[in-house]
Structures are given as C-alpha cells and as structure tokens.
C-alpha cells in the first residue's frame, strides 16, 4: 500500500484444488539416475529391435500404381483389416461408418460412464438373479442381432461374446466390473476380425489357410 | 572448461542428491519428470514403458521421415521412381525406408497396447478421464498418420489400400461424397490426393500429434503421476 493511496485492495486466493500424489509414504528413488537409466535401456532395446528388423526384412514395393488393374485381394494395412473384414458382413455404412463410430465413441466415453467410475465388482451379492438375467438376455439378443442381420453370421463377434459372457457369469471372476467385460469383448472381437482379415482371407475375400496358401497382402 | 560446462548444465556432477535433483529439473528434456519417482511407478511391469516407447517410435519416425523427405517428390510417377532410387541409388536407402516403415507399424501397435494397459490398470478413472479422451485422439492421429504415409510410395499396394479406405467415406450418408472429394482433391486417388496426403503426413498430422503428446504427458504429471493401486487394497 502506498501512502498516497486510500483504496485497500483485497485479493481472495482460493485454495488450490489439485489432485495430490496418491501415496506419499511409499518408497521413492531419485529420477536421475534410476528412471532415466531405465528409459534409456527401454529406448535402446526398442532401437535395436527396429534396426535388426530393418536389416533383415525389406519393406514391400510393388509395381507402379495402376488404377485400371485392381489386385485381388486389395488389402488395407493390418490395423484396418478388422474393418475390412466387417465389410464382408455388413453394408459399408454399417461396417465402415456406424460400427467404428460406435466403438470410438464408446472408447471416448468410458471414463464418463457411471458404472465405470467406481468399477464395482459385478457379483457383490446384490441383485444377482437380476444381473444374470440381464446379462444372458443381452447375450441372446446380441447373438440374434449378429446372426440374422448380417450377410453371414458374424462369428468373430458372436464367438467373443460367448467367450466373455461365460466367465462373466462365474462367481470366481466376480470381482471384475461390467466395463471390464465389455472392453474385453471389444478387444477379442478386434483381435478375431483382424487375425482373420490378415491371415485367412485371399482372392475374392474367400477363406484361405496361411500355411497352405501363404499370406495375401 | 568447467566454466563452459557449467554454462550449459548449471549443476555439478550428479553424485549428490541435490545435483541429481538439479539434473532433472534444470534440464528442459528431463523436467517432464518429478525429481523423485515412486519405486512401484518405474517398474517395468507397471507400464511396460508403453507410453514412453510410443513417444520413442514417434521420435525415430520424425528423424527417419525428415531424411526420407530429402529424397522424395510428391508427384506421379516421380514418387515411385524415388522409391526405386532409395533402393538402388541412395546409400543405405533401403535401410532408411525399412526403418521408417517398420517403426510406423510398431507405433500403431505400441499405442494400442498402451491403451489396453491403461484400461486394465483402471487408470482412465477420475482424475485422469480427460487424459484418456486425449489418448483416444492420439490413437486416431497415429492411425491417420500411418495411413496417409501408406499412399506415398505410389505403388499398387499404396494405391489400392487407400482406394479401399476412401471408398468407405462414400458410405457416410449425405456428405460422404463431399468428404471423399475433400480428402482426395478429386473423385479418385490421383496426383492431387498424393499431394494432400503428403502435406497431411509430413506437416499437419505430425505437428498435431506433437502438441497432443505434450499435453497428454503434461497431464500425466498434473494428475499426480501415473496411477498406482492403493498398496493395501486390490482395487
Ligand atoms: C501417441 C500416442 C501416445 C503417447 C506418446 C502416450 C504417452 C504416454 C506416456 C509417456 C504416459 C506415462 C505412463 C505410461 O507410459 O504408461 C501415458 C499415460 C497415459 N496414457 Fe498415453 N500415450 C499415447 C496414447 C494414449 C492412448 C491411445 C490412450 C487411451 C485411449 C492413453 C491414455 C493414457 C492414460 C489414461 C495415461 C495415464 C496412465 C496412468 O496414470 O497409469 N494414451 N501416455
């Protein structure tokens, strides 16, 4: 306050609301050298792996692009082959726009989805019958959906559905939450679709066996 | 000599905890870390270093990508001829191209694995929920970066993979045709599409991803470091 001023300024400082480091009383080490050295080792291991790979395996290069000669099959890179495999079952709008849109949307809202916040175990002893009925009702409905609405029954989605629903119903795995099982189902579907698309599809998007016919790219 | 050294790093030899702390927080590159780390947080089995390795592949891709740019022209058929030159004319050209390509596949794989790790750890829950959303955007960015790069060699593989992908844009109701036109700068995959993909691949997407990664890693710190289970509970 300067003597010339007759106005008093009051500033209200709010307490900081910042998340605290979870636990303060656990063993800590100096970042330098302990973490820095580990990061360096991880980086070197990755580099050695990639350099070795690049020395022994050449990136593909085919003929000059030719818009009038379509290769058969024409495959996208591996991370899109799950989607391309879905194109075999559903019209492009469903397989290329709707389903991926739903999956990306679902991924983004995971943390805002109420049940998720607490990650409550499914079998906590409450409403067990109701939950079982809900689960198996949904499983049957989804199975019907993916069996009847597609050009071919979508086994790479129905299979993982049952593979998730069965252990989900067992009290042994009762500590797992609903989001856990849904994510697991998505993950298994993505793996199944991708593996089929990469290894088991050939000309005309017909099934092939990689050990008999090789891998089509 | 010591004076010059001191002007660069501003701390003594890191053999005391004080100097080790200074080594971290007076260093631009290391100051993303706290000076001390919880022992459990830096164990290999906690994160498998997957986020860090995703960033590492991005770094390798930037370096090899810039080198590749010295030999590449985004025009038809020059782009393809440049691939042939890398193979037959440029010293270690094949190796350079291989390293860029395999690192790109590796990055997509590492980012996916990182996401799976984060989910099963339950680390997406508050206060980290928005960082998870940023992560989803980084995943999309990574895939787009990889995909735009896929067209650049302008061979049959590149051309048809991108044709399959952009045909999907057609399936979007009402505006699908316009989206496709915007992506390709035309109705089919042609020289304009090559130029667009090149600019996206070499400038727009890497810049966006760099900023995104910076925000993501910064928020990891602001959210109290990586998520660890409370020592006594199984939650
Ligand atoms: C370019 C891609 C990415 C980079 C470079 C990156 C980098 C990192 C780094 C360095 C960490 C520190 C801990 C760790 O390594 O696990 C981290 C944590 C985290 N990441 Fe990523 N990330 C990327 C993509 C993603 C994606 C796709 C997601 C999820 C959709 C995600 C969600 C998270 C979350 C929630 C954390 C906090 C984890 C915890 O507290 O244990 N990130 N990220």
Coordinates of C-alpha atoms and ligand atoms in Angstrom, one line a residue:
Chain A
X1 CA 0.0 0.0 0.0
X2 CA 1.5 3.3 -1.0
X3 CA 0.9 6.2 1.4
X4 CA -0.8 8.1 -1.5
X5 CA -3.5 5.5 -2.0
X6 CA -6.6 5.4 0.1
X7 CA -8.1 2.4 -1.5
X8 CA -7.4 -1.0 0.0
X9 CA -7.2 -3.9 -2.3
X10 CA -8.2 -7.3 -1.1
X11 CA -7.4 -10.3 -3.1
X12 CA -9.1 -13.6 -2.3
X13 CA -6.9 -16.5 -3.1
X14 CA -8.7 -19.8 -3.4
X15 CA -7.1 -22.9 -2.0
X16 CA -5.6 -25.0 -4.8
X17 CA -7.7 -27.9 -5.8
X18 CA -5.1 -30.1 -7.4
X19 CA -5.0 -33.8 -7.2
X20 CA -2.4 -34.9 -4.8
X21 CA 0.2 -37.6 -5.5
X22 CA -1.7 -40.7 -4.5
X23 CA 0.5 -42.0 -1.7
X24 CA 3.3 -40.0 -0.2
X25 CA 4.7 -42.6 2.2
X26 CA 6.0 -45.2 -0.2
X27 CA 9.5 -46.0 -1.3
X28 CA 10.9 -43.4 -3.7
X29 CA 14.0 -43.1 -5.7
X30 CA 15.9 -40.3 -7.5
X31 CA 14.7 -39.9 -11.1
X32 CA 18.3 -39.4 -12.0
X33 CA 19.7 -41.9 -12.4
X34 CA 17.1 -44.6 -11.6
X35 CA 14.3 -43.7 -14.0
X36 CA 16.5 -42.1 -16.6
X37 CA 18.6 -45.2 -16.9
X38 CA 15.6 -47.4 -17.3
X39 CA 14.1 -45.2 -20.0
X40 CA 17.4 -45.3 -21.8
X41 CA 17.6 -49.1 -21.7
X42 CA 14.0 -49.3 -23.0
X43 CA 14.7 -46.9 -25.8
X44 CA 17.9 -48.8 -26.8
X45 CA 16.1 -52.2 -26.7
X46 CA 13.4 -50.8 -29.0
X47 CA 16.0 -49.3 -31.3
X48 CA 18.0 -52.5 -31.5
X49 CA 14.8 -54.4 -32.3
X50 CA 13.7 -52.0 -35.1
X51 CA 17.2 -51.7 -36.6
X52 CA 17.6 -55.5 -36.7
X53 CA 14.1 -55.9 -38.2
X54 CA 15.0 -53.3 -40.9
X55 CA 18.3 -55.0 -41.7
X56 CA 16.7 -58.4 -42.3
X57 CA 13.2 -57.6 -43.7
X58 CA 12.6 -55.2 -46.6
X59 CA 9.5 -53.0 -46.9
X60 CA 7.3 -54.1 -49.7
X61 CA 7.3 -52.2 -53.0
X62 CA 5.0 -53.4 -55.8
X63 CA 4.5 -52.2 -59.4
X64 CA 3.8 -48.6 -60.1
X65 CA 0.2 -47.7 -59.1
X66 CA -2.2 -48.6 -61.9
X67 CA -5.9 -47.5 -61.5
X68 CA -7.1 -50.0 -64.1
X69 CA -5.6 -53.2 -62.6
X70 CA -7.0 -54.0 -59.2
X71 CA -5.0 -56.6 -57.2
X72 CA -7.1 -59.4 -55.8
X73 CA -7.5 -59.2 -52.8
X74 CA -6.8 -55.5 -52.3
X75 CA -6.0 -55.3 -48.6
X76 CA -5.6 -52.2 -46.4
X77 CA -2.8 -52.2 -43.7
X78 CA -3.3 -54.6 -40.8
X79 CA -4.8 -52.1 -38.4
X80 CA -7.7 -51.6 -40.9
X81 CA -8.2 -55.3 -41.8
X82 CA -10.7 -55.8 -38.9
X83 CA -12.9 -53.1 -40.5
X84 CA -12.3 -54.6 -44.0
X85 CA -13.3 -58.0 -42.7
X86 CA -16.6 -56.4 -41.3
X87 CA -17.3 -55.1 -44.8
X88 CA -17.8 -58.7 -45.7
X89 CA -20.8 -59.0 -43.4
X90 CA -22.4 -55.6 -43.5
X91 CA -23.1 -52.8 -46.0
X92 CA -20.4 -50.1 -46.0
X93 CA -22.5 -47.7 -44.0
X94 CA -22.8 -50.1 -41.1
X95 CA -19.3 -51.7 -41.2
X96 CA -17.4 -48.6 -42.2
X97 CA -19.2 -45.8 -40.5
X98 CA -21.7 -46.9 -37.9
X99 CA -19.8 -49.7 -36.1
X100 CA -16.4 -47.9 -36.0
X101 CA -18.1 -44.7 -34.9
X102 CA -19.8 -46.5 -32.1
X103 CA -16.6 -48.2 -31.0
X104 CA -14.6 -44.9 -31.0
X105 CA -17.5 -43.1 -29.2
X106 CA -17.7 -45.9 -26.7
X107 CA -13.9 -45.7 -26.1
X108 CA -14.1 -41.9 -25.5
X109 CA -16.9 -42.1 -23.0
X110 CA -15.6 -45.0 -21.0
X111 CA -14.4 -42.8 -18.1
X112 CA -17.7 -40.8 -18.0
X113 CA -19.9 -43.8 -18.0
X114 CA -21.4 -44.0 -14.5
X115 CA -20.9 -47.6 -13.6
X116 CA -17.3 -47.2 -14.7
X117 CA -16.3 -44.6 -12.2
X118 CA -16.4 -46.9 -9.3
X119 CA -15.6 -50.1 -11.2
X120 CA -17.9 -52.0 -8.8
X121 CA -17.4 -55.8 -8.9
X122 CA -20.3 -57.4 -10.6
X123 CA -21.0 -60.1 -8.1
X124 CA -21.2 -58.1 -4.9
X125 CA -24.1 -60.1 -3.6
X126 CA -26.8 -57.7 -4.7
X127 CA -29.5 -58.4 -7.4
X128 CA -27.6 -61.5 -8.5
X129 CA -30.5 -63.0 -10.3
X130 CA -31.5 -59.8 -12.0
X131 CA -27.9 -59.3 -13.2
X132 CA -27.7 -62.8 -14.5
X133 CA -31.0 -62.4 -16.4
X134 CA -29.8 -59.1 -17.8
X135 CA -26.5 -60.5 -19.0
X136 CA -28.0 -63.6 -20.7
X137 CA -30.9 -61.6 -22.1
X138 CA -28.4 -59.3 -23.7
X139 CA -26.2 -62.1 -24.9
X140 CA -29.1 -63.8 -26.6
X141 CA -30.3 -60.6 -28.2
X142 CA -26.8 -59.7 -29.4
X143 CA -26.3 -63.2 -30.7
X144 CA -29.6 -63.0 -32.7
X145 CA -28.6 -59.5 -33.9
X146 CA -25.2 -60.6 -35.3
X147 CA -26.6 -63.9 -36.5
X148 CA -29.5 -62.7 -38.5
X149 CA -28.9 -59.1 -39.6
X150 CA -25.6 -59.8 -41.5
X151 CA -24.9 -61.3 -44.9
X152 CA -23.2 -64.1 -43.0
X153 CA -23.4 -64.8 -39.2
X154 CA -20.6 -62.7 -37.7
X155 CA -18.8 -65.4 -35.8
X156 CA -15.8 -63.2 -34.9
X157 CA -18.3 -61.1 -32.9
X158 CA -20.6 -63.8 -31.6
X159 CA -17.7 -66.1 -30.5
X160 CA -16.0 -63.4 -28.3
X161 CA -19.4 -62.5 -26.9
X162 CA -19.9 -66.0 -25.5
X163 CA -16.3 -66.3 -24.6
X164 CA -16.8 -63.2 -22.4
X165 CA -20.3 -64.0 -21.1
X166 CA -19.5 -67.4 -19.8
X167 CA -16.6 -66.5 -17.4
X168 CA -18.5 -63.3 -16.6
X169 CA -21.3 -65.4 -15.1
X170 CA -19.0 -67.4 -12.8
X171 CA -18.6 -66.1 -9.3
X172 CA -14.9 -67.0 -9.4
X173 CA -14.4 -63.9 -11.6
X174 CA -17.0 -61.9 -9.6
X175 CA -14.6 -59.1 -8.7
X176 CA -14.5 -57.9 -12.3
X177 CA -16.7 -55.0 -13.3
X178 CA -19.1 -54.6 -16.2
X179 CA -16.9 -52.2 -18.1
X180 CA -14.1 -54.8 -17.8
X181 CA -16.1 -57.4 -19.6
X182 CA -17.4 -55.1 -22.3
X183 CA -13.9 -53.9 -23.1
X184 CA -12.7 -57.5 -23.1
X185 CA -15.4 -58.3 -25.6
X186 CA -14.5 -55.4 -27.9
X187 CA -10.8 -56.4 -27.7
X188 CA -11.5 -60.1 -28.5
X189 CA -13.7 -59.0 -31.5
X190 CA -11.0 -56.7 -32.8
X191 CA -8.3 -59.4 -32.5
X192 CA -10.6 -62.1 -34.1
X193 CA -11.6 -59.8 -37.0
X194 CA -8.0 -58.6 -37.6
X195 CA -6.4 -62.1 -37.5
X196 CA -9.0 -63.4 -39.9
X197 CA -8.5 -60.4 -42.2
X198 CA -4.7 -60.6 -42.1
X199 CA -4.1 -64.4 -42.3
X200 CA -7.2 -66.1 -43.5
X201 CA -8.5 -64.1 -46.4
X202 CA -7.4 -64.4 -50.0
X203 CA -8.7 -63.6 -53.5
X204 CA -12.4 -62.6 -53.6
X205 CA -12.2 -62.3 -49.8
X206 CA -12.6 -66.1 -49.6
X207 CA -11.2 -68.1 -46.7
X208 CA -7.6 -69.3 -47.2
X209 CA -5.2 -71.2 -44.9
X210 CA -1.9 -69.2 -44.4
X211 CA 0.2 -72.4 -44.0
X212 CA -1.2 -73.8 -47.3
X213 CA -1.6 -70.7 -49.5
X214 CA 0.7 -68.1 -47.8
X215 CA -0.4 -64.7 -46.5
X216 CA -2.1 -62.4 -49.0
X217 CA -1.2 -58.7 -48.7
Chain B
X1 CA 36.4 -26.0 -19.5
X2 CA 34.4 -26.3 -16.3
X3 CA 33.1 -22.8 -16.8
X4 CA 31.8 -23.7 -20.3
X5 CA 30.3 -27.0 -18.9
X6 CA 28.6 -25.1 -16.1
X7 CA 27.1 -22.6 -18.5
X8 CA 25.4 -25.4 -20.3
X9 CA 24.1 -27.7 -17.5
X10 CA 24.2 -25.4 -14.4
X11 CA 24.8 -28.1 -11.9
X12 CA 27.7 -30.1 -10.6
X13 CA 28.4 -33.7 -11.2
X14 CA 25.3 -35.7 -10.2
X15 CA 26.8 -37.6 -7.3
X16 CA 24.8 -36.0 -4.6
X17 CA 21.0 -36.0 -4.3
X18 CA 21.0 -32.2 -4.7
X19 CA 22.8 -32.3 -8.0
X20 CA 20.7 -35.2 -9.1
X21 CA 17.6 -33.2 -8.5
X22 CA 19.1 -30.3 -10.4
X23 CA 20.0 -32.6 -13.2
X24 CA 16.3 -33.3 -13.7
X25 CA 14.5 -30.0 -13.1
X26 CA 17.0 -27.7 -14.7
X27 CA 17.0 -29.8 -17.9
X28 CA 14.4 -29.0 -20.5
X29 CA 14.0 -32.6 -21.6
X30 CA 14.0 -34.2 -18.2
X31 CA 11.8 -31.7 -16.5
X32 CA 8.7 -33.7 -17.6
X33 CA 9.7 -36.0 -14.7
X34 CA 9.5 -35.2 -11.0
X35 CA 12.9 -35.3 -9.3
X36 CA 11.8 -38.3 -7.3
X37 CA 9.8 -41.3 -8.5
X38 CA 7.8 -43.8 -6.6
X39 CA 9.6 -47.1 -6.9
X40 CA 6.5 -49.0 -8.0
X41 CA 5.8 -46.5 -10.7
X42 CA 9.0 -47.1 -12.6
X43 CA 8.9 -50.9 -12.5
X44 CA 8.8 -52.4 -16.0
X45 CA 5.7 -54.4 -15.2
X46 CA 3.7 -51.3 -14.1
X47 CA 3.5 -49.6 -17.5
X48 CA 5.8 -51.8 -19.7
X49 CA 7.0 -48.3 -20.7
X50 CA 4.4 -48.4 -23.5
X51 CA 3.6 -44.7 -23.5
X52 CA 7.2 -43.8 -23.4
X53 CA 8.0 -46.2 -26.2
X54 CA 5.1 -44.9 -28.3
X55 CA 6.8 -41.5 -28.0
X56 CA 10.1 -43.0 -28.8
X57 CA 8.8 -44.5 -32.1
X58 CA 7.4 -41.1 -32.9
X59 CA 10.9 -39.6 -32.4
X60 CA 12.5 -42.3 -34.6
X61 CA 9.8 -41.7 -37.3
X62 CA 10.5 -38.0 -37.2
X63 CA 14.2 -38.4 -37.8
X64 CA 13.9 -41.1 -40.5
X65 CA 11.0 -39.2 -42.0
X66 CA 13.0 -36.0 -42.4
X67 CA 15.8 -37.9 -44.0
X68 CA 13.3 -39.5 -46.4
X69 CA 11.9 -36.1 -47.4
X70 CA 15.3 -35.2 -48.9
X71 CA 14.8 -37.9 -51.5
X72 CA 11.0 -37.7 -52.1
X73 CA 8.8 -35.7 -54.5
X74 CA 5.1 -36.0 -54.1
X75 CA 4.2 -36.3 -57.7
X76 CA 3.2 -39.0 -60.2
X77 CA 5.2 -41.0 -61.2
X78 CA 8.2 -39.4 -59.6
X79 CA 7.2 -40.6 -56.1
X80 CA 7.5 -44.2 -57.2
X81 CA 10.8 -43.6 -59.0
X82 CA 12.1 -42.1 -55.8
X83 CA 11.3 -45.4 -54.0
X84 CA 13.4 -47.1 -56.7
X85 CA 16.2 -44.6 -56.2
X86 CA 16.1 -45.3 -52.5
X87 CA 16.6 -49.0 -53.4
X88 CA 19.3 -48.7 -56.0
X89 CA 20.9 -45.3 -55.8
X90 CA 20.8 -43.8 -52.3
X91 CA 23.4 -45.2 -49.8
X92 CA 21.5 -47.2 -47.1
X93 CA 18.3 -46.0 -48.8
X94 CA 16.6 -49.4 -48.3
X95 CA 17.5 -49.4 -44.6
X96 CA 16.2 -45.9 -44.2
X97 CA 12.9 -46.8 -45.8
X98 CA 12.6 -50.1 -43.8
X99 CA 13.3 -48.3 -40.5
X100 CA 10.6 -45.7 -41.2
X101 CA 8.1 -48.3 -42.3
X102 CA 8.5 -50.8 -39.5
X103 CA 8.7 -48.1 -36.9
X104 CA 5.3 -46.8 -38.2
X105 CA 3.7 -50.3 -37.8
X106 CA 5.4 -50.5 -34.4
X107 CA 4.0 -47.2 -33.3
X108 CA 0.4 -48.2 -34.1
X109 CA 0.9 -51.5 -32.2
X110 CA 2.6 -49.8 -29.2
X111 CA -0.2 -47.2 -28.9
X112 CA -2.9 -49.9 -29.0
X113 CA -1.0 -51.9 -26.4
X114 CA -0.6 -48.8 -24.2
X115 CA -4.3 -48.1 -24.4
X116 CA -5.0 -51.7 -23.4
X117 CA -2.6 -51.5 -20.5
X118 CA -4.2 -48.3 -19.2
X119 CA -7.6 -49.7 -19.4
X120 CA -6.8 -52.9 -17.5
X121 CA -5.0 -50.9 -14.9
X122 CA -8.2 -48.8 -14.4
X123 CA -6.1 -45.7 -14.9
X124 CA -8.8 -44.0 -17.0
X125 CA -10.8 -43.2 -13.9
X126 CA -11.0 -39.7 -12.4
X127 CA -9.0 -37.5 -12.3
X128 CA -7.5 -39.0 -15.5
X129 CA -10.7 -39.2 -17.5
X130 CA -9.9 -36.4 -19.9
X131 CA -6.4 -37.7 -20.5
X132 CA -8.0 -40.9 -21.6
X133 CA -10.0 -38.9 -24.1
X134 CA -6.9 -37.1 -25.3
X135 CA -5.4 -40.6 -25.7
X136 CA -8.2 -41.7 -27.9
X137 CA -7.5 -38.6 -30.1
X138 CA -3.8 -39.6 -30.2
X139 CA -4.8 -43.1 -31.3
X140 CA -6.8 -41.6 -34.2
X141 CA -3.9 -39.3 -35.0
X142 CA -1.5 -42.2 -35.1
X143 CA -3.6 -44.3 -37.3
X144 CA -4.2 -41.4 -39.7
X145 CA -0.5 -40.6 -39.8
X146 CA 0.3 -44.2 -40.7
X147 CA -2.5 -44.4 -43.2
X148 CA -1.6 -41.1 -45.1
X149 CA 2.0 -42.4 -45.2
X150 CA 0.9 -45.6 -46.8
X151 CA 0.0 -43.8 -50.1
X152 CA 3.3 -42.1 -50.5
X153 CA 5.3 -44.8 -52.3
X154 CA 2.6 -44.7 -55.0
X155 CA 2.8 -48.4 -55.8
X156 CA -0.1 -50.9 -56.3
X157 CA -0.2 -51.7 -52.6
X158 CA -0.4 -48.0 -51.7
X159 CA -2.9 -47.0 -54.3
X160 CA -5.4 -49.8 -53.6
X161 CA -5.2 -49.7 -49.9
X162 CA -6.1 -46.1 -50.0
X163 CA -8.8 -46.6 -52.5
X164 CA -10.4 -49.2 -50.3
X165 CA -10.3 -46.8 -47.3
X166 CA -11.5 -43.7 -49.1
X167 CA -14.4 -45.6 -50.6
X168 CA -15.6 -46.1 -47.1
X169 CA -16.0 -42.3 -46.8
X170 CA -18.5 -42.6 -49.6
X171 CA -20.7 -44.6 -47.3
X172 CA -21.3 -41.7 -44.9
X173 CA -24.9 -40.5 -45.6
X174 CA -25.5 -37.2 -47.4
X175 CA -22.0 -35.7 -47.1
X176 CA -20.0 -38.9 -47.9
X177 CA -19.2 -37.8 -51.4
X178 CA -18.1 -34.4 -50.3
X179 CA -15.8 -35.8 -47.6
X180 CA -14.2 -38.1 -50.1
X181 CA -13.7 -35.2 -52.5
X182 CA -12.2 -33.1 -49.8
X183 CA -9.8 -35.9 -48.8
X184 CA -8.7 -36.7 -52.3
X185 CA -8.9 -33.3 -54.0
X186 CA -10.8 -35.2 -56.7
X187 CA -13.1 -38.1 -57.3
X188 CA -10.4 -40.7 -57.3
X189 CA -7.0 -41.4 -55.9
X190 CA -4.8 -39.2 -58.2
X191 CA -1.9 -36.8 -58.1
X192 CA -4.0 -34.3 -56.0
X193 CA -4.7 -36.9 -53.4
X194 CA -0.9 -37.7 -53.3
X195 CA -0.2 -34.1 -52.6
X196 CA -2.8 -33.8 -49.9
X197 CA -1.7 -37.0 -48.2
X198 CA 1.9 -35.8 -48.3
X199 CA 1.1 -32.4 -46.7
X200 CA -1.0 -34.1 -44.0
X201 CA 1.6 -36.8 -43.4
X202 CA 4.7 -34.5 -43.3
X203 CA 3.3 -31.4 -41.7
X204 CA -0.2 -31.3 -40.3
X205 CA -0.6 -34.6 -38.5
X206 CA 3.0 -34.8 -37.0
X207 CA 2.6 -31.2 -35.7
X208 CA -0.9 -32.0 -34.2
X209 CA 0.4 -35.2 -32.7
X210 CA 3.4 -33.5 -31.2
X211 CA 1.2 -30.9 -29.4
X212 CA -1.2 -33.7 -28.4
X213 CA 1.6 -35.8 -26.9
X214 CA 2.9 -32.8 -25.0
X215 CA -0.5 -32.1 -23.4
X216 CA -1.0 -35.8 -22.7
X217 CA 2.3 -36.2 -20.9
X218 CA 1.9 -32.9 -19.1
X219 CA -1.5 -34.0 -17.8
X220 CA 0.0 -37.3 -16.5
X221 CA 2.1 -35.1 -14.2
X222 CA -0.7 -32.8 -13.2
X223 CA -2.9 -35.8 -12.3
X224 CA -0.4 -36.9 -9.7
X225 CA 1.9 -39.1 -11.8
X226 CA 0.8 -42.5 -13.2
X227 CA -1.9 -44.3 -11.4
X228 CA -1.0 -46.8 -8.8
X229 CA -3.3 -49.1 -6.8
X230 CA -3.5 -48.2 -3.1
X231 CA -0.9 -50.5 -1.7
X232 CA -3.2 -52.4 0.6
X233 CA -6.4 -52.8 -1.5
X234 CA -6.8 -54.8 -4.7
X235 CA -8.9 -52.1 -6.3
Ligands
LIG1 C1 0.8 -41.2 -29.4 C2 0.3 -41.9 -28.5 C3 0.5 -41.9 -27.0 C4 1.7 -41.5 -26.3 C5 3.0 -41.0 -26.9 C6 1.4 -41.6 -24.9 C7 2.3 -41.4 -23.9 C8 2.0 -41.6 -22.6 C9 3.0 -41.7 -21.5 C10 4.5 -41.4 -21.7 C11 2.4 -42.0 -20.4 C12 3.0 -42.2 -19.0 C13 2.8 -43.6 -18.4 C14 2.9 -44.8 -19.4 O1 3.9 -44.8 -20.1 O2 2.0 -45.6 -19.4 C15 0.9 -42.1 -20.7 C16 -0.1 -42.3 -19.7 C17 -1.4 -42.4 -20.0 N1 -2.0 -42.6 -21.3 FE1 -1.0 -42.3 -23.0 N2 0.1 -42.1 -24.8 C18 -0.5 -42.2 -26.0 C19 -1.7 -42.7 -26.4 C20 -2.7 -43.0 -25.4 C21 -4.0 -43.6 -25.7 C22 -4.4 -44.1 -27.1 C23 -4.7 -43.7 -24.5 C24 -6.1 -44.2 -24.3 C25 -7.1 -44.2 -25.1 C26 -3.9 -43.1 -23.5 C27 -4.2 -42.9 -22.2 C28 -3.3 -42.6 -21.2 C29 -3.7 -42.5 -19.8 C30 -5.1 -42.5 -19.2 C31 -2.5 -42.4 -19.1 C32 -2.3 -42.3 -17.5 C33 -2.0 -43.7 -17.1 C34 -1.7 -43.9 -15.7 O3 -1.9 -42.9 -14.9 O4 -1.3 -45.0 -15.3 N3 -2.7 -42.7 -24.1 N4 0.8 -41.9 -22.0

